[in-house]
PDB file of C-alpha atoms in Angstrom:
ATOM      1  CA  MET Y   1      16.639   9.784  14.723  1.00 50.00           C
ATOM      2  CA  ASN Y   2      20.372   9.629  15.091  1.00 53.00           C
ATOM      3  CA  GLU Y   3      22.878  11.444  12.691  1.00 56.00           C
ATOM      4  CA  ALA Y   4      23.606   8.530  10.303  1.00 65.00           C
ATOM      5  CA  THR Y   5      19.806   7.739  10.139  1.00 72.00           C
ATOM      6  CA  ALA Y   6      19.045  11.364   9.408  1.00 65.00           C
ATOM      7  CA  SER Y   7      21.707  11.443   6.647  1.00 86.00           C
ATOM      8  CA  HIS Y   8      20.294   8.328   4.942  1.00 90.00           C
ATOM      9  CA  HIS Y   9      16.774   9.597   5.122  1.00 88.00           C
ATOM     10  CA  ASP Y  10      17.965  12.762   3.676  1.00 94.00           C
ATOM     11  CA  LEU Y  11      19.647  11.215   0.817  1.00 97.00           C
ATOM     12  CA  LYS Y  12      16.848   9.017   0.058  1.00 98.00           C
ATOM     13  CA  ALA Y  13      14.255  11.959  -0.077  1.00 97.00           C
ATOM     14  CA  SER Y  14      16.914  14.040  -2.237  1.00 97.00           C
ATOM     15  CA  VAL Y  15      17.323  11.189  -5.054  1.00 98.00           C
ATOM     16  CA  GLY Y  16      13.617  10.075  -5.078  1.00 98.00           C
ATOM     17  CA  ARG Y  17      12.452   6.865  -6.263  1.00 98.00           C
ATOM     18  CA  TYR Y  18      13.588   7.380  -9.950  1.00 98.00           C
ATOM     19  CA  GLY Y  19      16.382   8.630 -11.638  1.00 98.00           C
ATOM     20  CA  VAL Y  20      17.999   8.379 -15.031  1.00 98.00           C
ATOM     21  CA  TRP Y  21      21.383   6.525 -15.977  1.00 98.00           C
ATOM     22  CA  SER Y  22      23.022   7.751 -18.974  1.00 98.00           C
ATOM     23  CA  ALA Y  23      26.449   7.437 -20.624  1.00 95.00           C
ATOM     24  CA  GLN Y  24      25.331   9.918 -23.312  1.00 94.00           C
ATOM     25  CA  LEU Y  25      24.879  12.703 -20.812  1.00 95.00           C
ATOM     26  CA  ARG Y  26      28.776  12.785 -20.025  1.00 87.00           C
ATOM     27  CA  ALA Y  27      29.772  15.965 -21.570  1.00 70.00           C
ATOM     28  CA  GLU Y  28      32.911  15.931 -23.558  1.00 78.00           C
ATOM     29  CA  ASP Y  29      32.401  17.678 -26.666  1.00 82.00           C
ATOM     30  CA  PRO Y  30      31.627  21.517 -25.905  1.00 84.00           C
ATOM     31  CA  GLU Y  31      29.542  21.307 -29.077  1.00 86.00           C
ATOM     32  CA  ASP Y  32      26.948  19.129 -27.042  1.00 90.00           C
ATOM     33  CA  ALA Y  33      27.157  21.080 -23.811  1.00 92.00           C
ATOM     34  CA  ALA Y  34      24.208  23.225 -24.291  1.00 93.00           C
ATOM     35  CA  GLU Y  35      21.905  20.164 -25.535  1.00 96.00           C
ATOM     36  CA  HIS Y  36      23.075  18.238 -22.499  1.00 96.00           C
ATOM     37  CA  ALA Y  37      22.269  21.168 -20.197  1.00 96.00           C
ATOM     38  CA  GLU Y  38      18.688  21.549 -21.874  1.00 97.00           C
ATOM     39  CA  ALA Y  39      18.310  17.647 -21.474  1.00 98.00           C
ATOM     40  CA  ALA Y  40      19.090  17.756 -17.740  1.00 98.00           C
ATOM     41  CA  ALA Y  41      16.819  20.635 -16.908  1.00 98.00           C
ATOM     42  CA  GLU Y  42      13.892  18.888 -18.738  1.00 98.00           C
ATOM     43  CA  LEU Y  43      14.683  15.604 -16.781  1.00 98.00           C
ATOM     44  CA  GLU Y  44      14.378  17.539 -13.611  1.00 98.00           C
ATOM     45  CA  GLN Y  45      10.887  18.959 -14.833  1.00 98.00           C
ATOM     46  CA  LEU Y  46       9.947  15.562 -15.616  1.00 98.00           C
ATOM     47  CA  GLY Y  47      10.454  14.438 -12.056  1.00 98.00           C
ATOM     48  CA  TYR Y  48      13.473  12.305 -11.948  1.00 98.00           C
ATOM     49  CA  GLY Y  49      15.306  12.632  -8.736  1.00 98.00           C
ATOM     50  CA  ALA Y  50      18.729  11.935  -9.966  1.00 98.00           C
ATOM     51  CA  LEU Y  51      21.071  11.658 -13.054  1.00 98.00           C
ATOM     52  CA  TRP Y  52      23.772   8.994 -12.816  1.00 98.00           C
ATOM     53  CA  LEU Y  53      26.494   9.648 -15.312  1.00 98.00           C
ATOM     54  CA  GLY Y  54      27.650   6.388 -16.998  1.00 95.00           C
ATOM     55  CA  GLY Y  55      31.351   5.469 -17.479  1.00 89.00           C
ATOM     56  CA  ASN Y  56      34.415   6.498 -15.757  1.00 90.00           C
ATOM     57  CA  THR Y  57      32.872   9.811 -14.897  1.00 94.00           C
ATOM     58  CA  ALA Y  58      34.153  12.605 -12.352  1.00 96.00           C
ATOM     59  CA  ALA Y  59      32.947  15.877 -10.603  1.00 97.00           C
ATOM     60  CA  ARG Y  60      33.923  17.809 -13.842  1.00 95.00           C
ATOM     61  CA  HIS Y  61      31.179  15.755 -15.967  1.00 96.00           C
ATOM     62  CA  ALA Y  62      28.664  16.597 -13.596  1.00 97.00           C
ATOM     63  CA  ALA Y  63      29.202  20.312 -12.774  1.00 97.00           C
ATOM     64  CA  PRO Y  64      27.552  21.692 -15.954  1.00 96.00           C
ATOM     65  CA  LEU Y  65      24.533  19.573 -15.459  1.00 97.00           C
ATOM     66  CA  ILE Y  66      24.254  20.581 -11.809  1.00 98.00           C
ATOM     67  CA  GLY Y  67      24.663  24.024 -12.996  1.00 97.00           C
ATOM     68  CA  ALA Y  68      21.698  24.028 -15.320  1.00 97.00           C
ATOM     69  CA  THR Y  69      19.378  22.513 -12.923  1.00 98.00           C
ATOM     70  CA  SER Y  70      18.212  23.458  -9.371  1.00 98.00           C
ATOM     71  CA  ARG Y  71      17.410  20.277  -7.585  1.00 98.00           C
ATOM     72  CA  ILE Y  72      18.281  17.096  -9.167  1.00 98.00           C
ATOM     73  CA  VAL Y  73      21.180  15.163  -7.623  1.00 98.00           C
ATOM     74  CA  VAL Y  74      24.050  14.190 -10.164  1.00 98.00           C
ATOM     75  CA  GLY Y  75      26.268  11.083  -9.382  1.00 98.00           C
ATOM     76  CA  THR Y  76      29.128   9.368 -11.006  1.00 98.00           C
ATOM     77  CA  SER Y  77      28.119   5.764 -11.973  1.00 96.00           C
ATOM     78  CA  ILE Y  78      31.046   4.903 -11.772  1.00 93.00           C
ATOM     79  CA  GLN Y  79      34.652   6.693 -11.197  1.00 95.00           C
ATOM     80  CA  SER Y  80      37.255   4.111 -11.443  1.00 94.00           C
ATOM     81  CA  ILE Y  81      39.522   4.151  -8.444  1.00 95.00           C
ATOM     82  CA  TRP Y  82      42.204   3.126 -10.542  1.00 92.00           C
ATOM     83  CA  GLU Y  83      42.079   6.068 -12.920  1.00 89.00           C
ATOM     84  CA  HIS Y  84      41.332   8.895 -10.385  1.00 90.00           C
ATOM     85  CA  LYS Y  85      43.346   9.803  -7.517  1.00 95.00           C
ATOM     86  CA  ALA Y  86      41.324   9.954  -4.186  1.00 97.00           C
ATOM     87  CA  SER Y  87      42.768  13.346  -3.429  1.00 97.00           C
ATOM     88  CA  GLU Y  88      41.678  14.691  -6.784  1.00 96.00           C
ATOM     89  CA  ALA Y  89      38.178  13.158  -6.285  1.00 97.00           C
ATOM     90  CA  ALA Y  90      37.920  14.818  -2.919  1.00 98.00           C
ATOM     91  CA  ALA Y  91      38.883  17.926  -4.204  1.00 97.00           C
ATOM     92  CA  GLY Y  92      36.387  17.606  -7.137  1.00 97.00           C
ATOM     93  CA  PHE Y  93      33.687  16.862  -4.616  1.00 97.00           C
ATOM     94  CA  ALA Y  94      34.399  19.797  -2.375  1.00 97.00           C
ATOM     95  CA  GLU Y  95      34.429  22.260  -4.886  1.00 97.00           C
ATOM     96  CA  LEU Y  96      30.871  21.123  -6.182  1.00 97.00           C
ATOM     97  CA  GLU Y  97      29.830  20.807  -2.688  1.00 97.00           C
ATOM     98  CA  VAL Y  98      30.665  24.683  -1.782  1.00 97.00           C
ATOM     99  CA  ALA Y  99      28.724  25.805  -4.963  1.00 97.00           C
ATOM    100  CA  HIS Y 100      25.798  23.407  -4.975  1.00 98.00           C
ATOM    101  CA  PRO Y 101      25.449  21.797  -1.326  1.00 97.00           C
ATOM    102  CA  GLY Y 102      23.868  18.346  -1.725  1.00 97.00           C
ATOM    103  CA  ARG Y 103      23.654  18.058  -5.324  1.00 98.00           C
ATOM    104  CA  PHE Y 104      26.575  15.733  -6.132  1.00 98.00           C
ATOM    105  CA  LEU Y 105      27.162  12.112  -5.343  1.00 98.00           C
ATOM    106  CA  LEU Y 106      30.567  10.513  -5.810  1.00 98.00           C
ATOM    107  CA  GLY Y 107      29.846   6.847  -7.034  1.00 98.00           C
ATOM    108  CA  LEU Y 108      32.995   4.865  -6.857  1.00 98.00           C
ATOM    109  CA  GLY Y 109      33.795   1.362  -8.267  1.00 94.00           C
ATOM    110  CA  VAL Y 110      36.623  -1.036  -8.945  1.00 93.00           C
ATOM    111  CA  SER Y 111      35.976  -1.390 -12.779  1.00 81.00           C
ATOM    112  CA  HIS Y 112      37.032  -4.832 -14.143  1.00 72.00           C
ATOM    113  CA  GLY Y 113      40.115  -6.826 -14.824  1.00 62.00           C
ATOM    114  CA  PRO Y 114      40.114  -6.719 -18.455  1.00 71.00           C
ATOM    115  CA  ARG Y 115      39.710  -2.880 -18.721  1.00 68.00           C
ATOM    116  CA  VAL Y 116      42.652  -1.973 -15.877  1.00 65.00           C
ATOM    117  CA  GLU Y 117      46.085  -2.753 -16.278  1.00 74.00           C
ATOM    118  CA  GLY Y 118      47.717  -4.265 -12.819  1.00 74.00           C
ATOM    119  CA  TYR Y 119      44.202  -5.012 -11.772  1.00 75.00           C
ATOM    120  CA  ARG Y 120      44.717  -6.789  -8.401  1.00 83.00           C
ATOM    121  CA  ARG Y 121      43.031  -6.988  -4.835  1.00 91.00           C
ATOM    122  CA  PRO Y 122      40.151  -4.626  -5.911  1.00 91.00           C
ATOM    123  CA  TYR Y 123      38.521  -5.118  -2.369  1.00 95.00           C
ATOM    124  CA  SER Y 124      41.973  -3.943  -0.702  1.00 96.00           C
ATOM    125  CA  ALA Y 125      42.143  -1.262  -3.254  1.00 95.00           C
ATOM    126  CA  MET Y 126      38.865   0.038  -2.479  1.00 97.00           C
ATOM    127  CA  VAL Y 127      39.397   0.132   1.405  1.00 97.00           C
ATOM    128  CA  GLY Y 128      42.603   1.995   0.659  1.00 96.00           C
ATOM    129  CA  TYR Y 129      40.915   4.556  -1.390  1.00 97.00           C
ATOM    130  CA  LEU Y 130      38.130   5.282   1.020  1.00 98.00           C
ATOM    131  CA  ASP Y 131      40.975   5.685   3.649  1.00 98.00           C
ATOM    132  CA  GLU Y 132      42.436   8.223   1.424  1.00 97.00           C
ATOM    133  CA  LEU Y 133      39.230  10.128   0.940  1.00 98.00           C
ATOM    134  CA  ASP Y 134      38.688  10.057   4.754  1.00 97.00           C
ATOM    135  CA  ARG Y 135      42.163  11.559   5.287  1.00 97.00           C
ATOM    136  CA  ALA Y 136      41.115  14.129   2.617  1.00 97.00           C
ATOM    137  CA  GLY Y 137      38.078  15.232   4.693  1.00 95.00           C
ATOM    138  CA  MET Y 138      35.236  13.696   2.729  1.00 96.00           C
ATOM    139  CA  ARG Y 139      32.716  12.339   4.648  1.00 92.00           C
ATOM    140  CA  SER Y 140      31.008   8.746   3.849  1.00 96.00           C
ATOM    141  CA  GLY Y 141      27.557  10.283   3.589  1.00 95.00           C
ATOM    142  CA  HIS Y 142      28.460  11.690   0.112  1.00 96.00           C
ATOM    143  CA  ARG Y 143      29.780   8.547  -1.608  1.00 98.00           C
ATOM    144  CA  VAL Y 144      28.286   5.344  -2.930  1.00 98.00           C
ATOM    145  CA  LEU Y 145      29.819   2.153  -3.969  1.00 98.00           C
ATOM    146  CA  ALA Y 146      29.048  -0.012  -7.329  1.00 97.00           C
ATOM    147  CA  ALA Y 147      28.767  -2.978  -5.199  1.00 97.00           C
ATOM    148  CA  LEU Y 148      27.908  -6.462  -6.326  1.00 97.00           C
ATOM    149  CA  GLY Y 149      29.362  -8.924  -3.892  1.00 96.00           C
ATOM    150  CA  PRO Y 150      28.978  -9.030  -0.112  1.00 97.00           C
ATOM    151  CA  LYS Y 151      32.335  -7.549   0.992  1.00 97.00           C
ATOM    152  CA  MET Y 152      31.605  -4.578  -1.282  1.00 97.00           C
ATOM    153  CA  LEU Y 153      28.134  -4.370  -0.190  1.00 98.00           C
ATOM    154  CA  ASP Y 154      29.740  -4.262   3.562  1.00 98.00           C
ATOM    155  CA  LEU Y 155      31.886  -1.480   2.560  1.00 98.00           C
ATOM    156  CA  SER Y 156      28.742   0.452   1.183  1.00 98.00           C
ATOM    157  CA  ARG Y 157      27.118   0.024   4.512  1.00 98.00           C
ATOM    158  CA  ASP Y 158      29.957   0.541   6.839  1.00 98.00           C
ATOM    159  CA  ARG Y 159      32.258   3.124   4.672  1.00 98.00           C
ATOM    160  CA  ALA Y 160      29.473   4.963   2.365  1.00 98.00           C
ATOM    161  CA  ALA Y 161      26.037   6.161   2.031  1.00 98.00           C
ATOM    162  CA  GLY Y 162      24.705   2.923   0.348  1.00 98.00           C
ATOM    163  CA  ALA Y 163      25.260   0.942  -2.970  1.00 98.00           C
ATOM    164  CA  ILE Y 164      24.724   1.507  -6.706  1.00 98.00           C
ATOM    165  CA  PRO Y 165      24.552  -1.996  -8.107  1.00 98.00           C
ATOM    166  CA  TYR Y 166      24.683  -2.191 -12.056  1.00 98.00           C
ATOM    167  CA  LEU Y 167      23.185  -4.916 -14.068  1.00 98.00           C
ATOM    168  CA  VAL Y 168      21.253  -6.870 -11.414  1.00 98.00           C
ATOM    169  CA  THR Y 169      18.068  -8.680 -10.738  1.00 98.00           C
ATOM    170  CA  PRO Y 170      15.362  -7.950  -8.067  1.00 98.00           C
ATOM    171  CA  GLU Y 171      16.571 -11.110  -6.405  1.00 98.00           C
ATOM    172  CA  HIS Y 172      20.108  -9.291  -6.091  1.00 98.00           C
ATOM    173  CA  THR Y 173      18.384  -6.318  -5.008  1.00 98.00           C
ATOM    174  CA  ALA Y 174      16.587  -8.316  -2.080  1.00 98.00           C
ATOM    175  CA  GLN Y 175      19.838  -9.785  -0.973  1.00 98.00           C
ATOM    176  CA  ALA Y 176      21.540  -6.515  -0.918  1.00 98.00           C
ATOM    177  CA  ARG Y 177      18.981  -4.951   1.030  1.00 98.00           C
ATOM    178  CA  GLU Y 178      19.377  -7.874   3.731  1.00 98.00           C
ATOM    179  CA  ARG Y 179      23.013  -7.074   3.687  1.00 98.00           C
ATOM    180  CA  LEU Y 180      23.046  -3.395   3.941  1.00 98.00           C
ATOM    181  CA  GLY Y 181      20.024  -3.253   6.528  1.00 98.00           C
ATOM    182  CA  ALA Y 182      17.246  -0.442   6.165  1.00 97.00           C
ATOM    183  CA  GLY Y 183      19.266   2.708   6.429  1.00 97.00           C
ATOM    184  CA  PRO Y 184      21.827   2.990   3.412  1.00 98.00           C
ATOM    185  CA  LEU Y 185      20.678   3.898   0.054  1.00 98.00           C
ATOM    186  CA  LEU Y 186      20.104   1.308  -2.229  1.00 98.00           C
ATOM    187  CA  ALA Y 187      19.925   2.302  -5.964  1.00 98.00           C
ATOM    188  CA  PRO Y 188      20.227  -0.500  -8.468  1.00 98.00           C
ATOM    189  CA  GLU Y 189      20.411   0.315 -12.197  1.00 98.00           C
ATOM    190  CA  LEU Y 190      17.912  -1.161 -14.520  1.00 98.00           C
ATOM    191  CA  LYS Y 191      17.920  -1.162 -18.394  1.00 98.00           C
ATOM    192  CA  VAL Y 192      14.780  -0.402 -20.302  1.00 98.00           C
ATOM    193  CA  VAL Y 193      13.873  -1.145 -23.877  1.00 98.00           C
ATOM    194  CA  LEU Y 194      10.643   0.534 -24.951  1.00 98.00           C
ATOM    195  CA  ASP Y 195       9.688  -2.040 -27.510  1.00 98.00           C
ATOM    196  CA  THR Y 196       6.595  -4.518 -27.301  1.00 98.00           C
ATOM    197  CA  ASP Y 197       7.948  -6.653 -30.041  1.00 98.00           C
ATOM    198  CA  PRO Y 198       9.562  -9.667 -28.141  1.00 98.00           C
ATOM    199  CA  ALA Y 199      12.151 -10.784 -30.978  1.00 98.00           C
ATOM    200  CA  ARG Y 200      13.056  -6.954 -31.540  1.00 98.00           C
ATOM    201  CA  ALA Y 201      13.224  -5.799 -27.989  1.00 98.00           C
ATOM    202  CA  ARG Y 202      15.463  -8.989 -27.021  1.00 98.00           C
ATOM    203  CA  ALA Y 203      17.591  -8.265 -30.014  1.00 98.00           C
ATOM    204  CA  THR Y 204      18.237  -4.603 -29.097  1.00 98.00           C
ATOM    205  CA  ALA Y 205      18.887  -5.772 -25.550  1.00 98.00           C
ATOM    206  CA  ARG Y 206      21.301  -8.731 -26.420  1.00 97.00           C
ATOM    207  CA  ALA Y 207      23.250  -6.437 -28.761  1.00 97.00           C
ATOM    208  CA  TYR Y 208      23.859  -4.280 -25.785  1.00 97.00           C
ATOM    209  CA  LEU Y 209      24.541  -6.711 -23.170  1.00 97.00           C
ATOM    210  CA  ALA Y 210      26.913  -8.593 -25.158  1.00 95.00           C
ATOM    211  CA  MET Y 211      30.017  -6.129 -24.109  1.00 93.00           C
ATOM    212  CA  TYR Y 212      29.053  -6.766 -20.553  1.00 96.00           C
ATOM    213  CA  LEU Y 213      29.150 -10.671 -20.564  1.00 96.00           C
ATOM    214  CA  ARG Y 214      32.862 -10.290 -21.394  1.00 93.00           C
ATOM    215  CA  LEU Y 215      33.449  -8.828 -17.957  1.00 94.00           C
ATOM    216  CA  PRO Y 216      33.927 -11.679 -15.263  1.00 93.00           C
ATOM    217  CA  ASN Y 217      32.467  -9.454 -12.477  1.00 92.00           C
ATOM    218  CA  TYR Y 218      29.090  -9.530 -13.949  1.00 95.00           C
ATOM    219  CA  THR Y 219      29.114 -13.093 -15.269  1.00 96.00           C
ATOM    220  CA  LYS Y 220      30.276 -14.350 -11.915  1.00 95.00           C
ATOM    221  CA  ASN Y 221      27.410 -12.466 -10.240  1.00 97.00           C
ATOM    222  CA  PHE Y 222      25.046 -13.961 -12.620  1.00 98.00           C
ATOM    223  CA  LEU Y 223      26.092 -17.562 -11.812  1.00 98.00           C
ATOM    224  CA  ASN Y 224      25.929 -16.483  -8.062  1.00 97.00           C
ATOM    225  CA  LEU Y 225      22.177 -15.515  -8.583  1.00 97.00           C
ATOM    226  CA  GLY Y 226      21.462 -19.080 -10.053  1.00 98.00           C
ATOM    227  CA  PHE Y 227      22.166 -18.501 -13.807  1.00 98.00           C
ATOM    228  CA  THR Y 228      23.900 -21.087 -15.953  1.00 98.00           C
ATOM    229  CA  ASP Y 229      26.979 -20.770 -18.182  1.00 97.00           C
ATOM    230  CA  ALA Y 230      24.552 -21.086 -21.064  1.00 97.00           C
ATOM    231  CA  ASP Y 231      22.736 -17.917 -19.883  1.00 98.00           C
ATOM    232  CA  VAL Y 232      25.668 -15.862 -20.051  1.00 97.00           C
ATOM    233  CA  THR Y 233      27.091 -16.899 -23.422  1.00 94.00           C
ATOM    234  CA  GLY Y 234      26.094 -15.934 -26.987  1.00 89.00           C
ATOM    235  CA  GLY Y 235      24.829 -12.655 -25.731  1.00 91.00           C
ATOM    236  CA  GLY Y 236      22.776 -13.758 -23.013  1.00 97.00           C
ATOM    237  CA  SER Y 237      19.787 -16.315 -23.055  1.00 98.00           C
ATOM    238  CA  ASP Y 238      16.099 -15.031 -23.175  1.00 98.00           C
ATOM    239  CA  HIS Y 239      16.016 -15.846 -19.642  1.00 98.00           C
ATOM    240  CA  LEU Y 240      18.789 -13.493 -18.707  1.00 98.00           C
ATOM    241  CA  ILE Y 241      17.632 -10.748 -20.935  1.00 98.00           C
ATOM    242  CA  ASP Y 242      14.261 -10.896 -19.390  1.00 98.00           C
ATOM    243  CA  ALA Y 243      15.844 -10.662 -15.981  1.00 98.00           C
ATOM    244  CA  VAL Y 244      17.961  -7.712 -16.338  1.00 98.00           C
ATOM    245  CA  PHE Y 245      15.971  -5.570 -19.007  1.00 98.00           C
ATOM    246  CA  ALA Y 246      12.478  -4.140 -18.678  1.00 98.00           C
ATOM    247  CA  TRP Y 247      10.780  -4.359 -21.843  1.00 98.00           C
ATOM    248  CA  GLY Y 248       7.250  -4.503 -23.179  1.00 98.00           C
ATOM    249  CA  ASP Y 249       4.159  -2.461 -22.685  1.00 97.00           C
ATOM    250  CA  GLU Y 250       3.865   0.464 -20.347  1.00 96.00           C
ATOM    251  CA  SER Y 251       2.203  -1.832 -17.645  1.00 97.00           C
ATOM    252  CA  THR Y 252       4.937  -4.454 -18.013  1.00 98.00           C
ATOM    253  CA  ILE Y 253       7.769  -2.085 -17.743  1.00 98.00           C
ATOM    254  CA  ARG Y 254       6.165  -0.410 -14.688  1.00 98.00           C
ATOM    255  CA  ALA Y 255       5.660  -3.708 -13.160  1.00 98.00           C
ATOM    256  CA  ARG Y 256       9.618  -4.709 -13.648  1.00 98.00           C
ATOM    257  CA  VAL Y 257      10.532  -1.258 -12.023  1.00 98.00           C
ATOM    258  CA  ASP Y 258       8.140  -2.080  -9.154  1.00 98.00           C
ATOM    259  CA  ALA Y 259       9.706  -5.317  -8.690  1.00 98.00           C
ATOM    260  CA  PHE Y 260      13.010  -3.639  -7.656  1.00 98.00           C
ATOM    261  CA  HIS Y 261      11.273  -1.504  -5.361  1.00 98.00           C
ATOM    262  CA  ALA Y 262       9.480  -4.435  -3.715  1.00 98.00           C
ATOM    263  CA  ALA Y 263      12.653  -6.267  -3.292  1.00 98.00           C
ATOM    264  CA  GLY Y 264      14.120  -3.309  -1.204  1.00 98.00           C
ATOM    265  CA  ALA Y 265      15.422  -0.905  -3.765  1.00 98.00           C
ATOM    266  CA  ASP Y 266      15.185   3.089  -2.498  1.00 98.00           C
ATOM    267  CA  HIS Y 267      15.802   4.395  -5.903  1.00 98.00           C
ATOM    268  CA  VAL Y 268      15.806   2.534  -9.373  1.00 98.00           C
ATOM    269  CA  ALA Y 269      18.310   4.283 -11.951  1.00 98.00           C
ATOM    270  CA  LEU Y 270      16.777   3.594 -15.289  1.00 98.00           C
ATOM    271  CA  GLN Y 271      18.976   3.128 -18.857  1.00 98.00           C
ATOM    272  CA  LEU Y 272      17.151   3.448 -21.845  1.00 98.00           C
ATOM    273  CA  VAL Y 273      18.605   1.043 -24.295  1.00 98.00           C
ATOM    274  CA  GLU Y 274      18.038   1.762 -28.172  1.00 97.00           C
ATOM    275  CA  ASP Y 275      19.667   0.532 -31.067  1.00 95.00           C
ATOM    276  CA  ASP Y 276      21.409   3.995 -31.448  1.00 94.00           C
ATOM    277  CA  MET Y 277      23.186   4.477 -28.098  1.00 94.00           C
ATOM    278  CA  THR Y 278      25.298   7.713 -29.308  1.00 90.00           C
ATOM    279  CA  ARG Y 279      22.061  10.139 -29.049  1.00 93.00           C
ATOM    280  CA  LEU Y 280      20.244  11.510 -26.091  1.00 96.00           C
ATOM    281  CA  PRO Y 281      16.919   9.465 -25.941  1.00 97.00           C
ATOM    282  CA  ARG Y 282      14.841  12.367 -24.941  1.00 98.00           C
ATOM    283  CA  GLU Y 283      11.475  11.155 -26.215  1.00 98.00           C
ATOM    284  CA  GLY Y 284      12.008   7.989 -24.581  1.00 98.00           C
ATOM    285  CA  TRP Y 285      12.655   9.610 -21.184  1.00 98.00           C
ATOM    286  CA  ARG Y 286       9.486  11.669 -21.568  1.00 98.00           C
ATOM    287  CA  ARG Y 287       7.667   8.355 -22.090  1.00 98.00           C
ATOM    288  CA  LEU Y 288       9.367   6.554 -19.282  1.00 98.00           C
ATOM    289  CA  ALA Y 289       8.488   9.606 -16.929  1.00 98.00           C
ATOM    290  CA  ALA Y 290       4.823   9.386 -17.951  1.00 97.00           C
ATOM    291  CA  LEU Y 291       4.587   5.557 -17.332  1.00 96.00           C
ATOM    292  CA  LEU Y 292       6.255   6.108 -13.850  1.00 97.00           C
ATOM    293  CA  ALA Y 293       3.970   8.981 -12.762  1.00 92.00           C
TER     294      ALA Y 293
END
């Protein structure tokens, strides 16, 4: 086993097969810090291998959760390359790596044109950002990329430890695995609605998906996967909802998660979607851990 292969194997072992993706765990208000630390510790006890902090997050958001746990890996999903200097990202990683070796993964992405002033040439911008991280001494084995298209997946393979695609299907996962090869980490995100009522579950999913369908990176990816313009309008068709959300009873949700692993995922980052997305869905995380056991 060469050095790169060993590094990929170690990373996959450290994050395990399942993780939690949560924007709510991003600690900004000091009054929430204790609850977030307690929740992170419980997620570790429940057997999740990684916590993925949603939104434009950085090492400072991961640090309290890493400090409150002993094993679980915490990653950014994602840190925007437009809003964080590479030198600062490398320094934040280095500080955590010294204090807690192997516990922090820097997840990077190019965000979306409607959200970034002066957005242009995102692929070239990512290449330049990775060059700066290299010069700052941050090795590729500690970073992963939010990759959807072929060129960014190639960067995930050649300049990072793997890919963390967001809002994708098992079909995309299969294509990504073929592009990456066997070694790099492939950790897609999957949204879960713990509801067996079709109309209610799809309504919850559709209300949450609507904001993403205003972002061309996602809609373009869906069209490339064979969805139609009708699928990506009006909050998303039932066909699209059922492809990118897992909902239903426990066996149905477990089968949807298993489909990503069967398609080539090493790890699935599970995001619980509820009508109220401001609170920590701790009971839902417990239910999800039980059905995955």
